Tab-separated table of C-alpha atoms in Angstrom:
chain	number	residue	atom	x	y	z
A	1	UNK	CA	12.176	-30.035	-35.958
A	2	UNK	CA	9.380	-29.116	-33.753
A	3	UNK	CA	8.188	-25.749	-34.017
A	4	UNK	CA	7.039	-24.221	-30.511
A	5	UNK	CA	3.858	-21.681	-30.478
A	6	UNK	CA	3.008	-19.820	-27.988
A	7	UNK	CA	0.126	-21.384	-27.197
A	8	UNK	CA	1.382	-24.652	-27.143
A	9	UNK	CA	4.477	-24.027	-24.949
A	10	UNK	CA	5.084	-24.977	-21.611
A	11	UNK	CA	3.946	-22.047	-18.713
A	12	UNK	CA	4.700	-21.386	-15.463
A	13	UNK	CA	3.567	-18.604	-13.275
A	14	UNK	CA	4.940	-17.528	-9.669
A	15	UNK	CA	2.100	-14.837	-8.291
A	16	UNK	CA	3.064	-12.774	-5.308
A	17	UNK	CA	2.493	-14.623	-2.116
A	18	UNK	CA	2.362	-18.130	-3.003
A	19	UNK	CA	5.020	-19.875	-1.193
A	20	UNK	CA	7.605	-17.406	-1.760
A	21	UNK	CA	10.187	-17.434	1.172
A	22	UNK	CA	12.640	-15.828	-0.393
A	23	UNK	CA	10.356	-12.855	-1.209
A	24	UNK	CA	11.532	-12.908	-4.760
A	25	UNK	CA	7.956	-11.666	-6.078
A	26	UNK	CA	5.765	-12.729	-9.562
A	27	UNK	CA	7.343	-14.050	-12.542
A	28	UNK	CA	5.863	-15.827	-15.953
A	29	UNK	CA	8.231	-18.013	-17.707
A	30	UNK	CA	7.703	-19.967	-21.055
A	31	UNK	CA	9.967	-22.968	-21.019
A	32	UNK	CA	11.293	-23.339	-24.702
A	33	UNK	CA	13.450	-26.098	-24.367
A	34	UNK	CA	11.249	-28.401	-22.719
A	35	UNK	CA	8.460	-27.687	-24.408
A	36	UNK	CA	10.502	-28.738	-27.656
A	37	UNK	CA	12.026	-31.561	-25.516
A	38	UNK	CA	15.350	-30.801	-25.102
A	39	UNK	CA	17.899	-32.393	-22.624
A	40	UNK	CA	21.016	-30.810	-23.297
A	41	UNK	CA	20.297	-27.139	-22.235
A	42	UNK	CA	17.518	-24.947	-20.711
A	43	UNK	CA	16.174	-22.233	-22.492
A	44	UNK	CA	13.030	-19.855	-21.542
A	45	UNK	CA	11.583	-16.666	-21.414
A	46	UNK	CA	10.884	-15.054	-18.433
A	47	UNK	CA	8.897	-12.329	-17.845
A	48	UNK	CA	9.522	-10.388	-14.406
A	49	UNK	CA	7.158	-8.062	-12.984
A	50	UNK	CA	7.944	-4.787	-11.291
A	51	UNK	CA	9.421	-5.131	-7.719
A	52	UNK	CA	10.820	-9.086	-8.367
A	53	UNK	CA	13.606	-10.496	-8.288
A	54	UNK	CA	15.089	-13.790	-10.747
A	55	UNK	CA	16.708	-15.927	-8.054
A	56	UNK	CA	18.350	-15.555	-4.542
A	57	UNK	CA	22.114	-14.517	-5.321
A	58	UNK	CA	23.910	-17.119	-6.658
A	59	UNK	CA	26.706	-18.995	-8.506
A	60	UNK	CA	26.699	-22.820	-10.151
A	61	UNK	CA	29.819	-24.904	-10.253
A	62	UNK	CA	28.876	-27.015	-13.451
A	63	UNK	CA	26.401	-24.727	-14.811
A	64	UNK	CA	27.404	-21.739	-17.149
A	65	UNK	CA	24.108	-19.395	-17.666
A	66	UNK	CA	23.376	-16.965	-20.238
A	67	UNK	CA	20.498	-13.877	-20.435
A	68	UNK	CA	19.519	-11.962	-23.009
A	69	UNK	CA	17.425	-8.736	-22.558
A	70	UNK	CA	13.874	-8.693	-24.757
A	71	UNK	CA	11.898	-5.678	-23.324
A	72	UNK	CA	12.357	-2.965	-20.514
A	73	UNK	CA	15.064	-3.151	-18.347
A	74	UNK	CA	16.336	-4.736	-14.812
A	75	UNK	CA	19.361	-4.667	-12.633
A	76	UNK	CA	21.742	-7.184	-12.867
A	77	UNK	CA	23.683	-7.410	-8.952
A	78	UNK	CA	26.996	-9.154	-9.256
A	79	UNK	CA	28.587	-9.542	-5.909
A	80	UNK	CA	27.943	-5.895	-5.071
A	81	UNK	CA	28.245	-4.662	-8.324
A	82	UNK	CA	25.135	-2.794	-10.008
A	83	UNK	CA	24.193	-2.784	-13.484
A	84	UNK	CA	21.272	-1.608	-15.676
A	85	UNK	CA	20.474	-4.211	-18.164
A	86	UNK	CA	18.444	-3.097	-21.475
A	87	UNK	CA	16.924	-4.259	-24.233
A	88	UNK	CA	19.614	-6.076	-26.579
A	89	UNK	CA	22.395	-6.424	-23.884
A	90	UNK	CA	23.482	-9.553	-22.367
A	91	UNK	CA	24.841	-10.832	-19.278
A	92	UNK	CA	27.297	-14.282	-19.297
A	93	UNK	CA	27.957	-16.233	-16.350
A	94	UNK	CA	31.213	-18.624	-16.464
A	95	UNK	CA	30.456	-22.498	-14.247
A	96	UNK	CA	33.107	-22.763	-11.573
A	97	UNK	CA	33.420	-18.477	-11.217
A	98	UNK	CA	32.345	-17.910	-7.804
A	99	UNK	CA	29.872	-14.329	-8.738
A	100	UNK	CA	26.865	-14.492	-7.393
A	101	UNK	CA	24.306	-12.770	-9.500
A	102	UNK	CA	20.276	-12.458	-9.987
A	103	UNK	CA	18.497	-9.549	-11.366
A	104	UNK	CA	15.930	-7.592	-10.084
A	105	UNK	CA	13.349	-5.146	-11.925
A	106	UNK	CA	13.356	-2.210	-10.090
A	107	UNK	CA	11.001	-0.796	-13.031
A	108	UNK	CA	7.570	-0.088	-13.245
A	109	UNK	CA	7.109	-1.969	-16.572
A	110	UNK	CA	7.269	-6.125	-16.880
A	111	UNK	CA	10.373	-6.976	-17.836
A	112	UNK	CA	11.595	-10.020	-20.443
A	113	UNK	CA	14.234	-11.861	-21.140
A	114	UNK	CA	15.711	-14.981	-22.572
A	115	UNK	CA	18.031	-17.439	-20.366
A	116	UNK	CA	19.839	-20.071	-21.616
A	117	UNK	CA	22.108	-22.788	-19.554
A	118	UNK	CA	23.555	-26.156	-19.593
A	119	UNK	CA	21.702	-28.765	-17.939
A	120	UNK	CA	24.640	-30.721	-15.841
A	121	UNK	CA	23.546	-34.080	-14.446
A	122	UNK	CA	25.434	-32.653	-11.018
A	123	UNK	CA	25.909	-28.985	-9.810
A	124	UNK	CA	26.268	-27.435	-6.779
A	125	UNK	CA	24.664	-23.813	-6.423
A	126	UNK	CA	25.704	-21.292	-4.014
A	127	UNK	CA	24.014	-18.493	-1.914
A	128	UNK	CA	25.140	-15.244	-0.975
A	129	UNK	CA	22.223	-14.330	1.396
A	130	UNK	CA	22.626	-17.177	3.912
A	131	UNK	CA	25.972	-19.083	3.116
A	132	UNK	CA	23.580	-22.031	1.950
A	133	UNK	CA	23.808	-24.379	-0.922
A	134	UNK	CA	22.309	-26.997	-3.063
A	135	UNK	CA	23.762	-30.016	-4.289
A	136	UNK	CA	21.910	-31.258	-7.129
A	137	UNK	CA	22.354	-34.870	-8.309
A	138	UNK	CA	19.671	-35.666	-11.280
A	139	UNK	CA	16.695	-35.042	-10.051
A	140	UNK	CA	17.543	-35.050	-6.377
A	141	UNK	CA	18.649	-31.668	-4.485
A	142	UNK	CA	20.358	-31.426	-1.161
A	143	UNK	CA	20.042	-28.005	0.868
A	144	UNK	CA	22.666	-27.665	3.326
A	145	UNK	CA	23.022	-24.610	5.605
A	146	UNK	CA	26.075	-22.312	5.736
A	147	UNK	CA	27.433	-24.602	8.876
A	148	UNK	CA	27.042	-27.543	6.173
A	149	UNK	CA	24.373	-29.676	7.487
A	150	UNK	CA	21.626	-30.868	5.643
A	151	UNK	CA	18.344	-28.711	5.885
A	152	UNK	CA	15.928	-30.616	3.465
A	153	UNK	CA	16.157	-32.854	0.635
A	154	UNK	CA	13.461	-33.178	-2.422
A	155	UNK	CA	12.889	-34.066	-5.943
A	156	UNK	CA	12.293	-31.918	-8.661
């Protein structure tokens, strides 16, 4: 069983400004499960700094996702439903439920939290903003526009 220390875990850092479309803002995340090597699921911790947001809106066919809150607080936006997140609570989101969700820290404190969520071979992720989505198949993700033509495709 490997044991995962901080310093030896996986990092990655979003600052404000680099290639950031969206406008989402800074984030640090520590990715637990592949840093142990897991396939199965996802699991990291993700720090989010005052005035960002998680994610665009969204929903995942195949994908169920679950957060727990670590430190400080953020705002969880469910369709156009509001709600404060704190340290302790946690948020559960169903595959196949069509709520779009991300959270925001509207705080002036980083705030951290762990997210868990299946890793499905195929999913399909929706977008409130825009009407856009993503088909992902392995490795390979589709963006189509709300009018359902393809916009870019990539590897990740």
């Amino acid at each position: 069983m490997p044991v995962i220390k901080p310093a030896q875990a996986i990092a990655e850092s979003h600052k404000a400004g680099e290639d950031d479309p969206h406008g989402l803002g800074p984030y640090d995340a520590v990715l637990l499960s592949d840093s142990g090597g897991l396939t199965q699921f996802g699991a990291f911790l993700e720090t989010l700094h005052p005035g960002s947001q998680s994610s665009r809106q969204h929903w995942h066919e195949n994908e169920d996702e679950f957060i727990y809150m670590i430190s400080s607080e953020v705002v969880l936006l469910e369709n156009d439903t509001e709600t404060t997140l704190e340290p302790g609570d946690a948020a559960t989101f169903k595959a196949g439920t069509a709520v779009f969700h991300c959270l925001q820290n509207r705080s002036d404190q980083p705030a951290t939290y762990v997210v868990v969520g299946n890793r499905a071979e195929i999913d399909v992720f929706h977008y409130l903003d825009d009407g856009s989505r993503v088909e992902r198949k392995g490795r390979k993700r589709t963006v189509f526009n709300a009018q359902g033509e393809i916009v870019r495709e990539f590897e990740r």
